[in-house]
Amino acid sequence: MKNVTEILTGKRNGAHVPLIAGPCSAESYEQLRSTVLELREIPNLIAVRAGVWKPRTRPGSFEGIGEHALQWIQKIKEETGLKFAVEVANSWQTEAALNAGIDILWIGARTTVNPFYVQEIAEVLRGVDVPVMVKNPIHADLGLWIGGVERLRKSGIRRIVAVHRGFFTSGTSVFRNDPKWEIPVEFRTHMPDVPIVCDPSHISGKRDYIFEISQAALDLEMDGLMIESHYRPDQALSDAEQQVTPAELKQIMAKLVRREELPENTEALEHLYALRHQIDALDHQILNLLEKRKHLVESIGELKKDHNITILQFQRWFEIVKDRSQLARLLGLEEDVILEIFQLIHRSSIKIQQQILQGKTTDVQ
Ligand code: PEP
Ligand code: MN
């Protein structure tokens, strides 16, 4: 696990999964203080979250207390010595949070979508050494997420953590936001130095799924969790259904299994390496076969050019789809995955032949 604790708080990672927890919104001094005092009992807790300005989809819902809540945070910080994280969505909120001595800032999903806002925040943060968490944008646009991190880095922000909170779904998922796990995995390959914290609260939308999503995140080597907790969740003014009590959160954290990256047992470790070795060899074979296939595609391209034949022939493509799907089924492979692979291979073949016939490529979906 990457050192989320160190990035956000300056302390070393302990043995526990780092947890940032707190209410969706700071609603009153009493609500925030009572929640925090209970959360303090969870050994995993590294920082408290509390929304001060709430981005709500439609007007008329509770939009946060605003600047006044920063004073409650200051008081509770003094009493407990805990670090606090707050969402900022524009320049004046960022200034207000910094002036109040907030320890950690986060950029929400509705802000990461807008490069103007991210840039505006990045400008205020130029020369300020504060850790910032960047949530994924609402829609599954990896570029915007990476872009958000890059904008902050260009302003000199070094301590950055990404937050995976799932993606907008048109309503077909049981979750409030579709996790689309492949996106944070892809984020990781582009930005291996940036730790990723999972926010199962906004993914699930319901408290019953929080454990399951948290475990899934840990199994994908995510580096920490950000979970909404309220001392009286059912009375919460925002996101009531997804908030858990600090006592429930403590149980969830205790139940989570943290798997190791590698087995401790030497025999198991050797077996793992041997299996991986075989996988490497097979992958190399696949690549060699693709290279051979490419040569055949080129020869066909030359033939098509010499005999004035079209590049894309639907009848041939339909035959390929039918044949490869059938074989995939017979072999017990996932048909739709195999089909996707062949679609990519076919697209690349068309590109190669376009080069041969026309000296250029037009991307074909
Ligand atoms: C939040 O964390 O309270 C929040 C508004 O989340 P998101 O930006 O992920 O919707
Ligand atoms: Mn919320």
mmCIF file of C-alpha atoms and ligand atoms in Angstrom:
data_model
loop_
_atom_site.group_PDB
_atom_site.id
_atom_site.type_symbol
_atom_site.label_atom_id
_atom_site.label_comp_id
_atom_site.label_asym_id
_atom_site.label_seq_id
_atom_site.Cartn_x
_atom_site.Cartn_y
_atom_site.Cartn_z
ATOM 1 C CA MET A 1 0.000 0.000 0.000
ATOM 2 C CA LYS A 2 1.223 3.473 -0.846
ATOM 3 C CA ASN A 3 1.677 5.903 1.957
ATOM 4 C CA VAL A 4 -1.626 7.736 2.055
ATOM 5 C CA THR A 5 -1.160 8.468 5.751
ATOM 6 C CA GLU A 6 2.198 10.069 5.182
ATOM 7 C CA ILE A 7 0.977 12.145 2.234
ATOM 8 C CA LEU A 8 -2.113 13.392 4.027
ATOM 9 C CA THR A 9 -0.929 13.704 7.610
ATOM 10 C CA GLY A 10 2.859 13.598 7.630
ATOM 11 C CA LYS A 11 2.799 10.505 9.880
ATOM 12 C CA ARG A 12 3.857 7.004 8.852
ATOM 13 C CA ASN A 13 1.346 4.413 7.652
ATOM 14 C CA GLY A 14 0.395 2.143 10.508
ATOM 15 C CA ALA A 15 -0.580 -1.490 10.190
ATOM 16 C CA HIS A 16 -4.167 -0.492 9.439
ATOM 17 C CA VAL A 17 -5.880 0.402 6.190
ATOM 18 C CA PRO A 18 -5.842 4.235 6.213
ATOM 19 C CA LEU A 19 -9.333 5.636 6.713
ATOM 20 C CA ILE A 20 -10.698 9.125 6.163
ATOM 21 C CA ALA A 21 -14.159 9.241 7.722
ATOM 22 C CA GLY A 22 -16.755 11.773 8.740
ATOM 23 C CA PRO A 23 -20.157 13.096 7.831
ATOM 24 C CA CYS A 24 -21.211 13.914 4.296
ATOM 25 C CA SER A 25 -21.875 17.434 5.627
ATOM 26 C CA ALA A 26 -21.022 19.351 8.748
ATOM 27 C CA GLU A 27 -24.549 20.132 9.961
ATOM 28 C CA SER A 28 -24.085 21.479 13.479
ATOM 29 C CA TYR A 29 -21.303 21.771 16.017
ATOM 30 C CA GLU A 30 -22.967 19.082 18.112
ATOM 31 C CA GLN A 31 -23.389 16.639 15.177
ATOM 32 C CA LEU A 32 -19.804 17.083 14.002
ATOM 33 C CA ARG A 33 -18.257 16.887 17.459
ATOM 34 C CA SER A 34 -20.243 13.824 18.570
ATOM 35 C CA THR A 35 -19.475 12.011 15.330
ATOM 36 C CA VAL A 36 -15.767 12.816 15.532
ATOM 37 C CA LEU A 37 -15.439 11.778 19.173
ATOM 38 C CA GLU A 38 -16.883 8.371 18.287
ATOM 39 C CA LEU A 39 -14.819 8.036 15.117
ATOM 40 C CA ARG A 40 -11.697 8.588 17.167
ATOM 41 C CA GLU A 41 -12.205 5.066 18.552
ATOM 42 C CA ILE A 42 -11.442 3.514 15.155
ATOM 43 C CA PRO A 43 -7.729 2.707 14.960
ATOM 44 C CA ASN A 44 -7.711 3.153 11.180
ATOM 45 C CA LEU A 45 -8.797 6.795 11.280
ATOM 46 C CA ILE A 46 -6.149 9.145 9.872
ATOM 47 C CA ALA A 47 -8.304 12.193 9.115
ATOM 48 C CA VAL A 48 -11.871 13.441 9.379
ATOM 49 C CA ARG A 49 -13.893 14.482 6.337
ATOM 50 C CA ALA A 50 -16.701 17.032 6.504
ATOM 51 C CA GLY A 51 -18.470 18.794 3.660
ATOM 52 C CA VAL A 52 -18.855 22.513 4.271
ATOM 53 C CA TRP A 53 -20.124 23.568 0.830
ATOM 54 C CA LYS A 54 -22.248 20.818 -0.709
ATOM 55 C CA PRO A 55 -22.587 20.522 -4.476
ATOM 56 C CA ARG A 56 -26.191 19.360 -4.890
ATOM 57 C CA THR A 57 -27.660 18.299 -8.196
ATOM 58 C CA ARG A 58 -30.780 20.437 -7.760
ATOM 59 C CA PRO A 59 -31.325 23.617 -5.769
ATOM 60 C CA GLY A 60 -33.447 23.475 -2.677
ATOM 61 C CA SER A 61 -31.610 20.597 -1.006
ATOM 62 C CA PHE A 62 -29.292 21.255 1.913
ATOM 63 C CA GLU A 63 -26.291 23.011 0.405
ATOM 64 C CA GLY A 64 -24.007 22.959 3.421
ATOM 65 C CA ILE A 65 -23.508 25.418 6.241
ATOM 66 C CA GLY A 66 -20.729 27.286 4.463
ATOM 67 C CA GLU A 67 -17.875 29.224 6.068
ATOM 68 C CA HIS A 68 -19.404 29.199 9.523
ATOM 69 C CA ALA A 69 -18.802 25.427 9.754
ATOM 70 C CA LEU A 70 -15.068 26.082 9.441
ATOM 71 C CA GLN A 71 -15.146 27.553 12.957
ATOM 72 C CA TRP A 72 -16.641 24.319 14.343
ATOM 73 C CA ILE A 73 -13.896 22.375 12.604
ATOM 74 C CA GLN A 74 -11.226 24.642 14.111
ATOM 75 C CA LYS A 75 -12.645 24.087 17.597
ATOM 76 C CA ILE A 76 -12.873 20.306 17.211
ATOM 77 C CA LYS A 77 -9.405 20.180 15.701
ATOM 78 C CA GLU A 78 -8.073 21.949 18.768
ATOM 79 C CA GLU A 79 -9.905 19.590 21.106
ATOM 80 C CA THR A 80 -8.939 16.337 19.355
ATOM 81 C CA GLY A 81 -5.710 17.096 17.490
ATOM 82 C CA LEU A 82 -7.172 15.345 14.434
ATOM 83 C CA LYS A 83 -6.586 16.406 10.829
ATOM 84 C CA PHE A 84 -9.598 17.581 8.806
ATOM 85 C CA ALA A 85 -10.409 17.373 5.102
ATOM 86 C CA VAL A 86 -12.888 19.664 3.332
ATOM 87 C CA GLU A 87 -14.173 19.852 -0.258
ATOM 88 C CA VAL A 88 -13.399 23.027 -2.199
ATOM 89 C CA ALA A 89 -14.963 23.820 -5.552
ATOM 90 C CA ASN A 90 -13.700 27.296 -6.462
ATOM 91 C CA SER A 91 -11.106 29.916 -5.550
ATOM 92 C CA TRP A 92 -12.905 31.639 -2.670
ATOM 93 C CA GLN A 93 -13.758 28.347 -0.958
ATOM 94 C CA THR A 94 -10.119 27.316 -1.276
ATOM 95 C CA GLU A 95 -8.972 30.600 0.264
ATOM 96 C CA ALA A 96 -11.475 30.296 3.098
ATOM 97 C CA ALA A 97 -10.421 26.708 3.860
ATOM 98 C CA LEU A 98 -6.731 27.629 3.839
ATOM 99 C CA ASN A 99 -7.345 30.650 6.077
ATOM 100 C CA ALA A 100 -9.170 28.406 8.541
ATOM 101 C CA GLY A 101 -6.143 26.093 8.694
ATOM 102 C CA ILE A 102 -7.883 23.082 7.080
ATOM 103 C CA ASP A 103 -5.271 20.319 6.763
ATOM 104 C CA ILE A 104 -6.420 18.542 3.606
ATOM 105 C CA LEU A 105 -8.504 19.747 0.653
ATOM 106 C CA TRP A 106 -10.438 17.664 -1.810
ATOM 107 C CA ILE A 107 -11.774 18.404 -5.255
ATOM 108 C CA GLY A 108 -15.181 16.805 -5.813
ATOM 109 C CA ALA A 109 -16.469 14.831 -8.777
ATOM 110 C CA ARG A 110 -18.525 17.778 -10.035
ATOM 111 C CA THR A 111 -15.442 19.979 -10.043
ATOM 112 C CA THR A 112 -12.919 17.588 -11.595
ATOM 113 C CA VAL A 113 -15.127 17.608 -14.715
ATOM 114 C CA ASN A 114 -14.399 21.288 -15.251
ATOM 115 C CA PRO A 115 -10.815 22.253 -16.097
ATOM 116 C CA PHE A 116 -11.621 25.946 -15.484
ATOM 117 C CA TYR A 117 -12.512 25.268 -11.867
ATOM 118 C CA VAL A 118 -9.591 22.925 -11.273
ATOM 119 C CA GLN A 119 -7.248 25.523 -12.751
ATOM 120 C CA GLU A 120 -8.764 28.259 -10.585
ATOM 121 C CA ILE A 121 -8.159 26.163 -7.468
ATOM 122 C CA ALA A 122 -4.656 25.264 -8.633
ATOM 123 C CA GLU A 123 -3.842 28.988 -8.982
ATOM 124 C CA VAL A 124 -4.866 29.700 -5.390
ATOM 125 C CA LEU A 125 -2.731 26.766 -4.254
ATOM 126 C CA ARG A 126 0.421 27.907 -6.053
ATOM 127 C CA GLY A 127 3.194 27.901 -3.488
ATOM 128 C CA VAL A 128 0.995 26.408 -0.734
ATOM 129 C CA ASP A 129 2.098 23.071 0.692
ATOM 130 C CA VAL A 130 -1.230 21.410 1.386
ATOM 131 C CA PRO A 131 -2.271 17.856 0.495
ATOM 132 C CA VAL A 132 -5.079 17.616 -2.049
ATOM 133 C CA MET A 133 -7.349 14.704 -2.914
ATOM 134 C CA VAL A 134 -8.764 14.616 -6.433
ATOM 135 C CA LYS A 135 -11.983 12.696 -6.944
ATOM 136 C CA ASN A 136 -12.672 11.104 -10.303
ATOM 137 C CA PRO A 137 -14.968 13.173 -12.541
ATOM 138 C CA ILE A 138 -18.632 12.155 -12.572
ATOM 139 C CA HIS A 139 -18.358 10.628 -16.040
ATOM 140 C CA ALA A 140 -15.820 7.943 -16.850
ATOM 141 C CA ASP A 141 -13.333 10.289 -18.489
ATOM 142 C CA LEU A 142 -9.899 9.178 -17.375
ATOM 143 C CA GLY A 143 -8.204 12.129 -19.092
ATOM 144 C CA LEU A 144 -10.039 14.656 -16.912
ATOM 145 C CA TRP A 145 -9.023 12.802 -13.746
ATOM 146 C CA ILE A 146 -5.372 12.683 -14.804
ATOM 147 C CA GLY A 147 -5.633 16.284 -16.012
ATOM 148 C CA GLY A 148 -6.850 17.403 -12.591
ATOM 149 C CA VAL A 149 -3.783 15.894 -10.939
ATOM 150 C CA GLU A 150 -1.512 17.420 -13.586
ATOM 151 C CA ARG A 151 -2.967 20.908 -13.098
ATOM 152 C CA LEU A 152 -2.259 20.728 -9.358
ATOM 153 C CA ARG A 153 1.239 19.412 -9.948
ATOM 154 C CA LYS A 154 1.949 22.294 -12.304
ATOM 155 C CA SER A 155 1.073 24.623 -9.441
ATOM 156 C CA GLY A 156 3.685 22.919 -7.301
ATOM 157 C CA ILE A 157 1.336 20.712 -5.247
ATOM 158 C CA ARG A 158 3.309 17.575 -4.412
ATOM 159 C CA ARG A 159 1.086 15.740 -1.952
ATOM 160 C CA ILE A 160 -1.749 14.380 -4.083
ATOM 161 C CA VAL A 161 -4.101 11.439 -3.544
ATOM 162 C CA ALA A 162 -6.726 10.292 -6.066
ATOM 163 C CA VAL A 163 -10.194 9.268 -4.896
ATOM 164 C CA HIS A 164 -12.265 6.694 -6.763
ATOM 165 C CA ARG A 165 -15.978 7.433 -6.146
ATOM 166 C CA GLY A 166 -17.522 5.675 -9.122
ATOM 167 C CA PHE A 167 -19.168 7.030 -12.259
ATOM 168 C CA PHE A 168 -22.559 8.263 -13.350
ATOM 169 C CA THR A 169 -24.918 5.490 -14.369
ATOM 170 C CA SER A 170 -28.169 5.913 -16.228
ATOM 171 C CA GLY A 171 -29.871 3.794 -13.607
ATOM 172 C CA THR A 172 -29.135 0.221 -14.637
ATOM 173 C CA SER A 173 -26.767 -0.498 -11.743
ATOM 174 C CA VAL A 174 -27.668 -1.453 -8.174
ATOM 175 C CA PHE A 175 -25.108 1.109 -7.115
ATOM 176 C CA ARG A 176 -25.576 4.864 -7.046
ATOM 177 C CA ASN A 177 -22.400 5.228 -9.094
ATOM 178 C CA ASP A 178 -20.938 2.488 -11.260
ATOM 179 C CA PRO A 179 -17.515 1.491 -9.862
ATOM 180 C CA LYS A 180 -16.021 0.735 -13.316
ATOM 181 C CA TRP A 181 -12.964 -0.724 -11.614
ATOM 182 C CA GLU A 182 -11.027 -0.729 -14.863
ATOM 183 C CA ILE A 183 -10.807 3.083 -14.748
ATOM 184 C CA PRO A 184 -8.861 3.385 -11.452
ATOM 185 C CA VAL A 185 -6.702 0.467 -12.615
ATOM 186 C CA GLU A 186 -5.963 2.407 -15.806
ATOM 187 C CA PHE A 187 -5.359 5.568 -13.759
ATOM 188 C CA ARG A 188 -2.755 3.611 -11.816
ATOM 189 C CA THR A 189 -0.881 2.628 -14.967
ATOM 190 C CA HIS A 190 -0.714 6.297 -16.023
ATOM 191 C CA MET A 191 0.129 7.715 -12.592
ATOM 192 C CA PRO A 192 1.825 4.958 -10.596
ATOM 193 C CA ASP A 193 3.057 7.409 -7.957
ATOM 194 C CA VAL A 194 -0.379 8.686 -6.989
ATOM 195 C CA PRO A 195 -2.106 6.616 -4.295
ATOM 196 C CA ILE A 196 -5.781 5.844 -4.819
ATOM 197 C CA VAL A 197 -8.309 5.932 -2.008
ATOM 198 C CA CYS A 198 -11.721 4.373 -2.627
ATOM 199 C CA ASP A 199 -14.936 6.121 -1.557
ATOM 200 C CA PRO A 200 -17.413 3.247 -1.217
ATOM 201 C CA SER A 201 -20.089 5.572 0.203
ATOM 202 C CA HIS A 202 -20.667 7.464 -3.035
ATOM 203 C CA ILE A 203 -20.263 4.332 -5.146
ATOM 204 C CA SER A 204 -22.844 2.331 -3.216
ATOM 205 C CA GLY A 205 -25.355 4.976 -2.207
ATOM 206 C CA LYS A 206 -26.590 2.473 0.386
ATOM 207 C CA ARG A 207 -24.889 1.600 3.639
ATOM 208 C CA ASP A 208 -25.429 -2.155 3.104
ATOM 209 C CA TYR A 209 -22.920 -2.292 0.250
ATOM 210 C CA ILE A 210 -20.091 -0.419 1.946
ATOM 211 C CA PHE A 211 -18.270 -3.472 3.215
ATOM 212 C CA GLU A 212 -18.429 -5.296 -0.118
ATOM 213 C CA ILE A 213 -17.130 -2.314 -2.109
ATOM 214 C CA SER A 214 -14.394 -1.604 0.434
ATOM 215 C CA GLN A 215 -13.188 -5.207 0.271
ATOM 216 C CA ALA A 216 -13.234 -5.120 -3.532
ATOM 217 C CA ALA A 217 -11.136 -1.932 -3.435
ATOM 218 C CA LEU A 218 -8.559 -3.476 -1.115
ATOM 219 C CA ASP A 219 -8.380 -6.568 -3.316
ATOM 220 C CA LEU A 220 -7.482 -4.269 -6.213
ATOM 221 C CA GLU A 221 -4.655 -2.816 -4.119
ATOM 222 C CA MET A 222 -6.260 0.522 -3.432
ATOM 223 C CA ASP A 223 -4.386 2.422 -0.790
ATOM 224 C CA GLY A 224 -7.082 3.574 1.612
ATOM 225 C CA LEU A 225 -10.761 4.309 2.152
ATOM 226 C CA MET A 226 -12.913 7.419 2.514
ATOM 227 C CA ILE A 227 -16.233 6.600 4.159
ATOM 228 C CA GLU A 228 -19.142 8.781 5.255
ATOM 229 C CA SER A 229 -20.163 8.416 8.870
ATOM 230 C CA HIS A 230 -22.755 10.279 10.936
ATOM 231 C CA TYR A 231 -23.671 9.746 14.576
ATOM 232 C CA ARG A 232 -27.357 9.655 13.551
ATOM 233 C CA PRO A 233 -27.307 8.646 9.866
ATOM 234 C CA ASP A 234 -31.062 8.527 9.376
ATOM 235 C CA GLN A 235 -31.338 12.167 10.364
ATOM 236 C CA ALA A 236 -28.531 13.300 8.070
ATOM 237 C CA LEU A 237 -29.342 16.326 5.917
ATOM 238 C CA SER A 238 -27.526 14.842 2.912
ATOM 239 C CA ASP A 239 -26.727 11.300 1.764
ATOM 240 C CA ALA A 240 -28.599 9.748 4.713
ATOM 241 C CA GLU A 241 -28.939 6.291 3.129
ATOM 242 C CA GLN A 242 -25.237 5.762 2.629
ATOM 243 C CA GLN A 243 -23.922 6.997 5.976
ATOM 244 C CA VAL A 244 -23.049 4.570 8.767
ATOM 245 C CA THR A 245 -22.637 5.186 12.468
ATOM 246 C CA PRO A 246 -19.071 5.292 13.791
ATOM 247 C CA ALA A 247 -19.780 1.996 15.614
ATOM 248 C CA GLU A 248 -20.892 0.336 12.366
ATOM 249 C CA LEU A 249 -17.849 1.734 10.622
ATOM 250 C CA LYS A 250 -15.601 0.289 13.285
ATOM 251 C CA GLN A 251 -17.106 -3.150 12.629
ATOM 252 C CA ILE A 252 -16.749 -2.796 8.875
ATOM 253 C CA MET A 253 -13.080 -1.891 9.247
ATOM 254 C CA ALA A 254 -12.431 -4.823 11.581
ATOM 255 C CA LYS A 255 -14.058 -7.267 9.143
ATOM 256 C CA LEU A 256 -12.041 -6.172 6.116
ATOM 257 C CA VAL A 257 -9.371 -8.604 5.032
ATOM 258 C CA ARG A 258 -6.146 -7.035 3.949
ATOM 259 C CA ARG A 259 -4.475 -9.434 1.587
ATOM 260 C CA GLU A 260 -0.761 -9.353 1.030
ATOM 261 C CA GLU A 261 0.798 -8.535 -2.294
ATOM 262 C CA LEU A 262 2.845 -11.733 -2.122
ATOM 263 C CA PRO A 263 2.377 -14.876 -0.017
ATOM 264 C CA GLU A 264 4.615 -15.255 3.026
ATOM 265 C CA ASN A 265 4.909 -19.008 2.599
ATOM 266 C CA THR A 266 7.968 -19.708 0.386
ATOM 267 C CA GLU A 267 6.441 -22.710 -1.326
ATOM 268 C CA ALA A 268 3.371 -20.690 -2.317
ATOM 269 C CA LEU A 269 5.615 -17.860 -3.449
ATOM 270 C CA GLU A 270 7.638 -20.168 -5.679
ATOM 271 C CA HIS A 271 4.476 -21.676 -7.103
ATOM 272 C CA LEU A 272 3.170 -18.162 -7.876
ATOM 273 C CA TYR A 273 6.405 -17.251 -9.648
ATOM 274 C CA ALA A 274 6.343 -20.493 -11.654
ATOM 275 C CA LEU A 275 2.762 -19.856 -12.774
ATOM 276 C CA ARG A 276 3.589 -16.264 -13.674
ATOM 277 C CA HIS A 277 6.548 -17.483 -15.670
ATOM 278 C CA GLN A 278 4.210 -19.637 -17.734
ATOM 279 C CA ILE A 279 1.862 -16.698 -18.226
ATOM 280 C CA ASP A 280 4.776 -14.576 -19.460
ATOM 281 C CA ALA A 281 5.763 -17.298 -21.930
ATOM 282 C CA LEU A 282 2.187 -17.596 -23.230
ATOM 283 C CA ASP A 283 1.870 -13.815 -23.600
ATOM 284 C CA HIS A 284 5.069 -13.789 -25.625
ATOM 285 C CA GLN A 285 3.633 -16.508 -27.849
ATOM 286 C CA ILE A 286 0.482 -14.436 -28.340
ATOM 287 C CA LEU A 287 2.626 -11.463 -29.391
ATOM 288 C CA ASN A 288 4.648 -13.586 -31.785
ATOM 289 C CA LEU A 289 1.450 -14.889 -33.332
ATOM 290 C CA LEU A 290 0.140 -11.347 -33.693
ATOM 291 C CA GLU A 291 3.334 -10.420 -35.488
ATOM 292 C CA LYS A 292 2.874 -13.359 -37.906
ATOM 293 C CA ARG A 293 -0.752 -12.342 -38.398
ATOM 294 C CA LYS A 294 0.342 -8.812 -39.208
ATOM 295 C CA HIS A 295 2.546 -10.077 -42.047
ATOM 296 C CA LEU A 296 -0.399 -11.991 -43.499
ATOM 297 C CA VAL A 297 -2.569 -8.883 -43.241
ATOM 298 C CA GLU A 298 0.107 -6.949 -45.133
ATOM 299 C CA SER A 299 0.279 -9.591 -47.892
ATOM 300 C CA ILE A 300 -3.502 -9.470 -48.241
ATOM 301 C CA GLY A 301 -3.253 -5.669 -48.383
ATOM 302 C CA GLU A 302 -0.777 -5.884 -51.287
ATOM 303 C CA LEU A 303 -3.034 -8.340 -53.070
ATOM 304 C CA LYS A 304 -6.048 -6.063 -52.582
ATOM 305 C CA LYS A 305 -4.092 -3.145 -53.940
ATOM 306 C CA ASP A 306 -2.908 -5.036 -57.032
ATOM 307 C CA HIS A 307 -6.384 -6.326 -57.812
ATOM 308 C CA ASN A 308 -8.429 -3.309 -56.805
ATOM 309 C CA ILE A 309 -10.321 -5.001 -53.987
ATOM 310 C CA THR A 310 -12.063 -3.201 -51.096
ATOM 311 C CA ILE A 311 -10.415 -3.228 -47.679
ATOM 312 C CA LEU A 312 -13.447 -3.856 -45.506
ATOM 313 C CA GLN A 313 -15.608 -6.769 -46.507
ATOM 314 C CA PHE A 314 -18.545 -7.218 -44.212
ATOM 315 C CA GLN A 315 -19.308 -10.795 -45.274
ATOM 316 C CA ARG A 316 -15.774 -11.840 -44.319
ATOM 317 C CA TRP A 317 -15.970 -9.946 -41.039
ATOM 318 C CA PHE A 318 -19.307 -11.606 -40.124
ATOM 319 C CA GLU A 319 -17.747 -15.013 -40.801
ATOM 320 C CA ILE A 320 -14.823 -14.181 -38.540
ATOM 321 C CA VAL A 321 -17.167 -13.063 -35.754
ATOM 322 C CA LYS A 322 -19.247 -16.239 -36.049
ATOM 323 C CA ASP A 323 -16.269 -18.579 -36.195
ATOM 324 C CA ARG A 324 -14.266 -16.974 -33.342
ATOM 325 C CA SER A 325 -17.357 -16.714 -31.105
ATOM 326 C CA GLN A 326 -18.187 -20.358 -31.648
ATOM 327 C CA LEU A 327 -14.677 -21.480 -30.810
ATOM 328 C CA ALA A 328 -14.549 -19.185 -27.772
ATOM 329 C CA ARG A 329 -17.771 -20.782 -26.522
ATOM 330 C CA LEU A 330 -16.427 -24.271 -27.098
ATOM 331 C CA LEU A 331 -13.237 -23.421 -25.208
ATOM 332 C CA GLY A 332 -15.171 -22.003 -22.272
ATOM 333 C CA LEU A 333 -13.875 -18.475 -22.854
ATOM 334 C CA GLU A 334 -15.936 -15.349 -22.329
ATOM 335 C CA GLU A 335 -17.454 -14.749 -25.743
ATOM 336 C CA ASP A 336 -17.931 -10.993 -25.453
ATOM 337 C CA VAL A 337 -14.376 -10.441 -24.245
ATOM 338 C CA ILE A 338 -12.960 -12.501 -27.115
ATOM 339 C CA LEU A 339 -15.131 -10.593 -29.541
ATOM 340 C CA GLU A 340 -13.786 -7.309 -28.229
ATOM 341 C CA ILE A 341 -10.242 -8.563 -28.714
ATOM 342 C CA PHE A 342 -11.015 -9.534 -32.310
ATOM 343 C CA GLN A 343 -12.685 -6.196 -32.956
ATOM 344 C CA LEU A 344 -9.445 -4.504 -31.936
ATOM 345 C CA ILE A 345 -7.345 -6.858 -34.049
ATOM 346 C CA HIS A 346 -9.628 -6.292 -37.024
ATOM 347 C CA ARG A 347 -9.456 -2.522 -36.576
ATOM 348 C CA SER A 348 -5.705 -2.677 -36.592
ATOM 349 C CA SER A 349 -5.738 -4.856 -39.755
ATOM 350 C CA ILE A 350 -7.883 -2.265 -41.506
ATOM 351 C CA LYS A 351 -5.449 0.474 -40.521
ATOM 352 C CA ILE A 352 -2.514 -1.507 -41.891
ATOM 353 C CA GLN A 353 -4.293 -2.114 -45.186
ATOM 354 C CA GLN A 354 -5.377 1.513 -45.465
ATOM 355 C CA GLN A 355 -1.726 2.474 -45.234
ATOM 356 C CA ILE A 356 -0.912 0.066 -48.048
ATOM 357 C CA LEU A 357 -3.802 1.006 -50.339
ATOM 358 C CA GLN A 358 -4.159 4.726 -49.627
ATOM 359 C CA GLY A 359 -1.019 5.677 -47.779
ATOM 360 C CA LYS A 360 -3.156 6.957 -44.886
ATOM 361 C CA THR A 361 -5.484 5.740 -42.125
ATOM 362 C CA THR A 362 -8.959 6.841 -41.136
ATOM 363 C CA ASP A 363 -9.938 5.528 -37.742
ATOM 364 C CA VAL A 364 -12.686 2.920 -38.077
ATOM 365 C CA GLN A 365 -14.667 2.122 -34.927
HETATM 366 C C1 PEP B 1 -18.719 14.151 -0.991
HETATM 367 O O1 PEP B 1 -17.682 13.500 -0.812
HETATM 368 O O2 PEP B 1 -19.447 14.545 -0.095
HETATM 369 C C2 PEP B 1 -19.152 14.437 -2.369
HETATM 370 C C3 PEP B 1 -19.929 15.457 -2.688
HETATM 371 O O3 PEP B 1 -18.716 13.521 -3.204
HETATM 372 P P1 PEP B 1 -18.593 13.476 -4.801
HETATM 373 O O4 PEP B 1 -17.867 14.705 -5.210
HETATM 374 O O5 PEP B 1 -17.822 12.212 -4.990
HETATM 375 O O6 PEP B 1 -19.988 13.382 -5.344
HETATM 376 MN MN MN B 2 -21.935 12.764 0.394
#
